[in-house]
Amino acid sequence: MGSSKRRAADNSRGGSSTDHLHTLHQRLKHALSLGTTRVSDDKERKWKCTDLEIQKHVVRSLAAFLDSSSGHASTYRLLKDSLADIVEALVWILHCKSEAIVGMAVNVVVKLVSSNSSMMQLYLTDLINPLSSLLCSNNLEVATSCATALNMVLSNLSVKREKQVWEIVKEAKTLIQIIRIIREFPGGTQPIENFQEMVSLLYTILWRWPPSRYFVWKDTILIKVLEDSRIKSHLSTKVAVLKLYSALALCNKVAKELLGNGETILTMMVSCMDVSEPLAVRIEGFRLAQHLVADEQRCIKMTSLCSGPLIKAIIGGMRVWRLGSGKGVNDLVSLLDEACRLALITRWPGEHHNHFWEQGIDKVLLDLLLENFDKQASEHPLTPQARISIAQQGLDTNFLIALRPYIWEIFGWLAVHCRKDFRPSADRNELYIDMLITCACLSFVEAICKGCQISENDDTSRSESSSRAVLVMMHSSSTYIASKVRLILSGVLEIKGNECLKRLLYLLDYGSSANNFGSANIPKTVVELVCLICYSGLPEYQKNVTRGDGIRTLVTSIRRCLSNEVCTSRRSFALHFYHNVFYERTCCWMTAEEWEGKDALLFYSLWGLAELVQHSSDIDHSHIKSNLIKTVQEVLDNVSAPGPRWLAANILSYFGVYGFPNKHDKGFGRALEDKEHTDLQLLFANGESVSVHKIILSVRCPSLLPPEQFPQSAETTDNFLVKDVPSKCCPMLQKEVRLSARVDQQALLKLLDYVYFGYVEAGEDLARKLKTLAKSCNMQPLFLMLCRKIPKWGTPIPSSDFTDALGPLGFQFACVFLCLSLCLVMPLLHYGYNLGS
């Protein structure tokens, strides 16, 4: 009985609330009607009213309605009914600039936009001009409120309206006004709140509109004010200024100039990331660092200037969870997230890798995976099975689960760029690395067991990152890591390895069928391919891996990718690595193509095919061989990314083709056939010879050139060129080089085929001789292919660019162009080769 009365009372209050809201809405409509006038023969009504009392009545009525409508079901319908009139009235009132009412009007705009951003999209552009005109109001409270309101408007703007609004912002000279106000801050009477709001508004403009960035950056007075304010002012100002620097660094030109200024910006940035700073400042310091170090060249520049302090700050940020008791959990997680994002600079090689290991990155990553590992490890010695048990229990607790993709990504890149002789520095470090590998292997098995259940982006990201970490560790340059991960993975798979493999093969076959092949299933298929490649690296499973139609399935997958049926980049599902609005907002920046290319399915299908071909013995005489070779050749003809091209070349090496044959690029083959314009003869011990071009050898195989004939330094190169210029005619220019009797003539001729054509065909016996010669000539790419080794991640395709060969003293080389043109340079230009600039 009592509960029925309470419900009746609640319903009564609800009805009363609705009635009150309708009453307020009617008052608002009546107030709006007082300022509405008819134009164009009564066909159109406009809000135009100079009566201050009516303006106040409208603003107060709107404020009362908005205050009462929060969370009410009827709000949307009632507000939509009057929104056009409301905005029209506010625009008029703001343009009037009456000090008695404009402050109230601006505050109402903030309320209206903040609580109804989606409904306001059609009207936001109308508010920009009047708000911009009030930024310079002598009333600082009004100016500050206008900056807040304008910031709210621009922040809630949809992307599709950005181009239109930028024109409005330029016409209103909004940017110029903001800069003038900020420049006047030092020594002025403006309160700090006004400065902060102006800086925050400037940040929003810089973030949304790239053309504003370099314009702002070149204002040296403004930049000096910002720097001084960051040093002298309190927390919120420091955060606002750091955000402004981050927005400026979205422009590649600005970022390069910031780094070009050297230690000033980097010292400031690293100090803001220090553990002594408040969390809000540290977070913005990490974000600024991410923007500055957005590509490999900028990473090299930054780490060359402050590698040690930078890595120390990153490690400090990643340790914050252990040291942050009593602080806000959300802030700690935000800082961890930013520190882990910055730690992804491990994707690029360099000295910073040594600093990561020296700072104990292995222990830091393990602490983010397993909450109480130190306590468990100290209780008793850990056998392999005990390690697996502790790792599984720790993973099952889902401790900081959102960070796991970062952990696997960071650890994977550390493994990729390890030295061959890398070993843990102490027994404790060895335990940490072994536990990290164990956790990765357990997550690898979990990814297989999930199979078709992988549907959410978070699941895909975690599964892909852990399985990919196992894959790159198996192919690490470090003998220790590569052997250890194989040993631990075999142990983890000991009980149900064949069961998991059987399931994996079924899922791959199911996913590759015509009915199930599509973009929605590709992330799951990529994870399965990565797992299959890992299985291929374990000898005990290789026979089972190669059974069935695996090769046919992968060839079909590659052909579908090449025909553009599907194309899914890793960016679309490795959200931890790419899901950052930074990548969508950069400007003046040519993004280098990822080593693995734009199509993750193509890349891993090729890698899987390379592994299957390596361990298969029944394809030489099957009808699939011709289709396989044709498909792989299409990859070399049509794909530019280095990773897929290397994998395609690796596959062709099992069929006696070594290199990068390409129907669109015949290399220097035509020059090799042109004997008339050569300038060097290689003489074999039996008296036979072959004519070649020095400049081509200097690019493709400099080891065949004697130092005195083609020295490496620019100074001696110039002397050589001048000395060898004949006084009359080209034939005198030709030189002879006698080769040792130990040089196999047939192997050298094949080597020259590779030098000129970009690939070579050879049987097994000749390939063995060629491998010895390639190693002696330091032709590492050819040697890798002859060894049938998949290259280290990031290995570039051999270059055919003559820019370096001509060198920095190209103008001096030009002095002998006239003499060389008939015998060397002009034929190469005729053949379409790149001679540099």
Coordinates of N, CA, C and O in Angstrom, one line a residue, residues 141-212:
E141 N 35.1 40.2 -18.3 CA 34.2 39.1 -18.0 C 33.4 38.7 -19.3 O 33.3 37.5 -19.5
V142 N 33.0 39.7 -20.0 CA 32.3 39.4 -21.3 C 33.3 38.7 -22.3 O 32.9 37.7 -22.9
A143 N 34.5 39.3 -22.4 CA 35.4 38.8 -23.3 C 35.8 37.3 -23.0 O 35.9 36.4 -23.9
T144 N 35.9 37.0 -21.7 CA 36.3 35.7 -21.3 C 35.1 34.7 -21.6 O 35.3 33.6 -22.0
S145 N 33.9 35.2 -21.2 CA 32.7 34.3 -21.5 C 32.6 34.1 -23.0 O 32.2 33.0 -23.5
C146 N 32.9 35.1 -23.8 CA 32.8 34.9 -25.3 C 33.8 33.9 -25.8 O 33.5 33.1 -26.7
A147 N 35.0 33.9 -25.2 CA 36.0 32.9 -25.6 C 35.5 31.5 -25.2 O 35.7 30.6 -26.0
T148 N 34.9 31.4 -24.0 CA 34.4 30.1 -23.6 C 33.3 29.7 -24.6 O 33.3 28.5 -25.0
A149 N 32.4 30.6 -24.9 CA 31.3 30.2 -25.8 C 31.7 29.9 -27.2 O 31.3 28.9 -27.8
L150 N 32.7 30.7 -27.7 CA 33.2 30.4 -29.0 C 33.9 29.1 -29.1 O 33.8 28.3 -30.0
N151 N 34.7 28.8 -28.0 CA 35.4 27.5 -27.9 C 34.4 26.4 -27.9 O 34.6 25.3 -28.5
M152 N 33.3 26.6 -27.2 CA 32.3 25.5 -27.1 C 31.7 25.3 -28.5 O 31.4 24.2 -28.9
V153 N 31.4 26.4 -29.2 CA 30.8 26.3 -30.6 C 31.7 25.5 -31.5 O 31.3 24.6 -32.2
L154 N 33.0 26.0 -31.5 CA 34.0 25.4 -32.5 C 34.3 23.9 -32.1 O 34.5 23.1 -33.0
S155 N 34.3 23.6 -30.8 CA 34.6 22.2 -30.3 C 33.5 21.3 -30.7 O 33.7 20.1 -31.0
N156 N 32.3 21.8 -30.8 CA 31.1 20.9 -31.1 C 30.8 20.9 -32.6 O 29.8 20.2 -33.0
L157 N 31.6 21.5 -33.3 CA 31.3 21.6 -34.8 C 31.5 20.3 -35.5 O 32.5 19.6 -35.2
S158 N 30.6 19.9 -36.4 CA 30.9 18.6 -37.1 C 31.9 18.8 -38.2 O 32.1 20.0 -38.7
V159 N 32.6 17.8 -38.5 CA 33.7 17.8 -39.4 C 33.3 18.4 -40.8 O 34.0 19.2 -41.4
K160 N 32.1 18.0 -41.2 CA 31.7 18.4 -42.6 C 31.4 19.9 -42.7 O 31.4 20.5 -43.8
R161 N 31.4 20.7 -41.6 CA 31.2 22.1 -41.6 C 32.5 22.9 -41.4 O 32.4 24.1 -41.4
E162 N 33.6 22.2 -41.3 CA 34.8 22.8 -40.9 C 35.3 23.8 -42.0 O 35.7 24.9 -41.7
K163 N 35.1 23.4 -43.3 CA 35.6 24.3 -44.4 C 34.8 25.6 -44.4 O 35.4 26.7 -44.5
Q164 N 33.5 25.5 -44.2 CA 32.6 26.7 -44.2 C 33.0 27.6 -43.1 O 33.1 28.8 -43.2
V165 N 33.2 27.0 -41.9 CA 33.4 27.8 -40.7 C 34.8 28.4 -40.8 O 35.0 29.6 -40.2
W166 N 35.8 27.8 -41.4 CA 37.1 28.4 -41.5 C 37.0 29.7 -42.2 O 37.7 30.7 -41.9
E167 N 36.2 29.8 -43.3 CA 36.0 31.0 -44.0 C 35.4 32.1 -43.1 O 35.8 33.3 -43.2
I168 N 34.5 31.7 -42.3 CA 33.8 32.6 -41.3 C 34.9 33.1 -40.3 O 34.9 34.3 -40.0
V169 N 35.7 32.2 -39.8 CA 36.7 32.6 -38.8 C 37.7 33.6 -39.5 O 38.1 34.6 -38.8
K170 N 38.1 33.3 -40.7 CA 39.0 34.2 -41.4 C 38.4 35.6 -41.6 O 39.0 36.6 -41.4
E171 N 37.1 35.6 -42.1 CA 36.5 36.9 -42.3 C 36.3 37.7 -41.1 O 36.4 38.9 -41.1
A172 N 36.0 37.0 -40.0 CA 35.8 37.7 -38.7 C 37.2 38.1 -38.0 O 37.1 38.7 -37.0
K173 N 38.3 37.7 -38.6 CA 39.6 38.0 -38.1 C 39.7 37.5 -36.7 O 40.4 38.1 -35.8
T174 N 39.1 36.3 -36.4 CA 39.1 35.7 -35.1 C 40.5 35.4 -34.6 O 40.9 35.7 -33.4
L175 N 41.3 34.8 -35.4 CA 42.6 34.4 -35.1 C 43.5 35.6 -34.7 O 44.2 35.6 -33.7
I176 N 43.4 36.6 -35.5 CA 44.2 37.8 -35.3 C 43.8 38.5 -33.9 O 44.7 38.9 -33.2
Q177 N 42.5 38.5 -33.6 CA 42.1 39.1 -32.4 C 42.6 38.3 -31.2 O 43.1 38.9 -30.2
I178 N 42.5 37.0 -31.3 CA 43.0 36.1 -30.2 C 44.5 36.3 -29.9 O 44.9 36.5 -28.8
I179 N 45.3 36.4 -31.0 CA 46.7 36.6 -30.9 C 47.0 37.9 -30.3 O 47.9 38.0 -29.4
R180 N 46.3 39.0 -30.7 CA 46.5 40.3 -30.1 C 46.3 40.3 -28.6 O 47.0 40.9 -27.8
I181 N 45.2 39.6 -28.2 CA 44.8 39.6 -26.8 C 45.9 38.9 -26.0 O 46.3 39.3 -24.9
I182 N 46.3 37.7 -26.5 CA 47.3 37.0 -25.7 C 48.7 37.7 -25.7 O 49.3 37.7 -24.6
R183 N 49.0 38.4 -26.7 CA 50.3 39.1 -26.8 C 50.3 40.3 -25.7 O 51.3 40.7 -25.2
E184 N 49.1 40.8 -25.4 CA 49.0 41.9 -24.5 C 49.0 41.5 -23.0 O 48.9 42.3 -22.1
F185 N 49.0 40.2 -22.8 CA 48.8 39.6 -21.5 C 49.9 40.1 -20.5 O 49.7 40.5 -19.4
P186 N 51.2 39.9 -20.9 CA 52.3 40.3 -19.9 C 52.2 41.7 -19.5 O 52.2 42.6 -20.4
G187 N 52.2 42.0 -18.2 CA 52.2 43.3 -17.7 C 50.9 44.0 -17.8 O 50.7 45.2 -17.4
G188 N 49.8 43.3 -18.3 CA 48.5 44.0 -18.5 C 47.6 43.7 -17.3 O 48.1 43.2 -16.2
T189 N 46.4 44.1 -17.4 CA 45.4 44.0 -16.3 C 44.5 42.7 -16.5 O 43.6 42.5 -15.6
Q190 N 44.7 41.9 -17.5 CA 43.8 40.8 -17.7 C 44.0 39.8 -16.6 O 45.1 39.4 -16.3
P191 N 42.9 39.2 -16.1 CA 43.0 38.1 -15.2 C 43.5 36.9 -15.9 O 43.3 36.7 -17.1
I192 N 44.1 36.0 -15.1 CA 44.6 34.8 -15.6 C 43.6 33.9 -16.3 O 43.8 33.2 -17.3
E193 N 42.3 34.0 -15.9 CA 41.2 33.2 -16.5 C 41.0 33.6 -17.9 O 40.7 32.8 -18.8
N194 N 41.1 34.9 -18.2 CA 41.0 35.4 -19.5 C 42.0 34.9 -20.4 O 41.8 34.4 -21.6
F195 N 43.3 34.9 -19.9 CA 44.4 34.4 -20.7 C 44.2 32.9 -21.0 O 44.4 32.4 -22.2
Q196 N 43.8 32.1 -20.0 CA 43.6 30.7 -20.2 C 42.5 30.4 -21.2 O 42.7 29.5 -22.1
E197 N 41.4 31.1 -21.2 CA 40.3 30.9 -22.1 C 40.7 31.2 -23.5 O 40.4 30.5 -24.5
M198 N 41.5 32.3 -23.7 CA 42.0 32.7 -25.0 C 43.0 31.6 -25.6 O 42.9 31.3 -26.7
V199 N 43.8 31.1 -24.7 CA 44.8 30.1 -25.1 C 44.0 28.8 -25.5 O 44.3 28.1 -26.5
S200 N 43.0 28.5 -24.7 CA 42.2 27.3 -25.0 C 41.5 27.4 -26.3 O 41.4 26.5 -27.1
L201 N 40.9 28.6 -26.6 CA 40.2 28.9 -27.9 C 41.2 28.8 -29.0 O 40.9 28.2 -30.1
L202 N 42.4 29.3 -28.8 CA 43.4 29.2 -29.9 C 43.8 27.8 -30.2 O 44.0 27.4 -31.3
Y203 N 43.9 27.0 -29.1 CA 44.2 25.6 -29.3 C 43.1 24.9 -30.1 O 43.5 24.1 -31.1
T204 N 41.9 25.2 -29.9 CA 40.8 24.6 -30.7 C 40.9 24.9 -32.1 O 40.7 24.1 -33.0
I205 N 41.2 26.2 -32.4 CA 41.4 26.6 -33.8 C 42.6 25.9 -34.5 O 42.5 25.4 -35.6
L206 N 43.7 25.8 -33.8 CA 44.9 25.2 -34.3 C 44.6 23.7 -34.6 O 45.1 23.1 -35.5
W207 N 43.9 23.1 -33.7 CA 43.6 21.6 -33.8 C 42.7 21.4 -35.0 O 43.0 20.4 -35.8
R208 N 41.8 22.2 -35.3 CA 40.8 22.0 -36.3 C 41.3 22.4 -37.7 O 41.0 21.8 -38.7
W209 N 42.0 23.6 -37.7 CA 42.3 24.2 -39.0 C 43.8 24.3 -39.3 O 44.5 25.2 -38.7
P210 N 44.4 23.4 -40.0 CA 45.8 23.4 -40.3 C 46.4 24.7 -40.8 O 47.5 25.1 -40.4
P211 N 45.7 25.5 -41.7 CA 46.3 26.7 -42.2 C 46.6 27.7 -41.1 O 47.4 28.6 -41.3
S212 N 46.1 27.5 -39.9 CA 46.3 28.5 -38.8 C 47.7 28.2 -38.1 O 48.2 29.1 -37.5

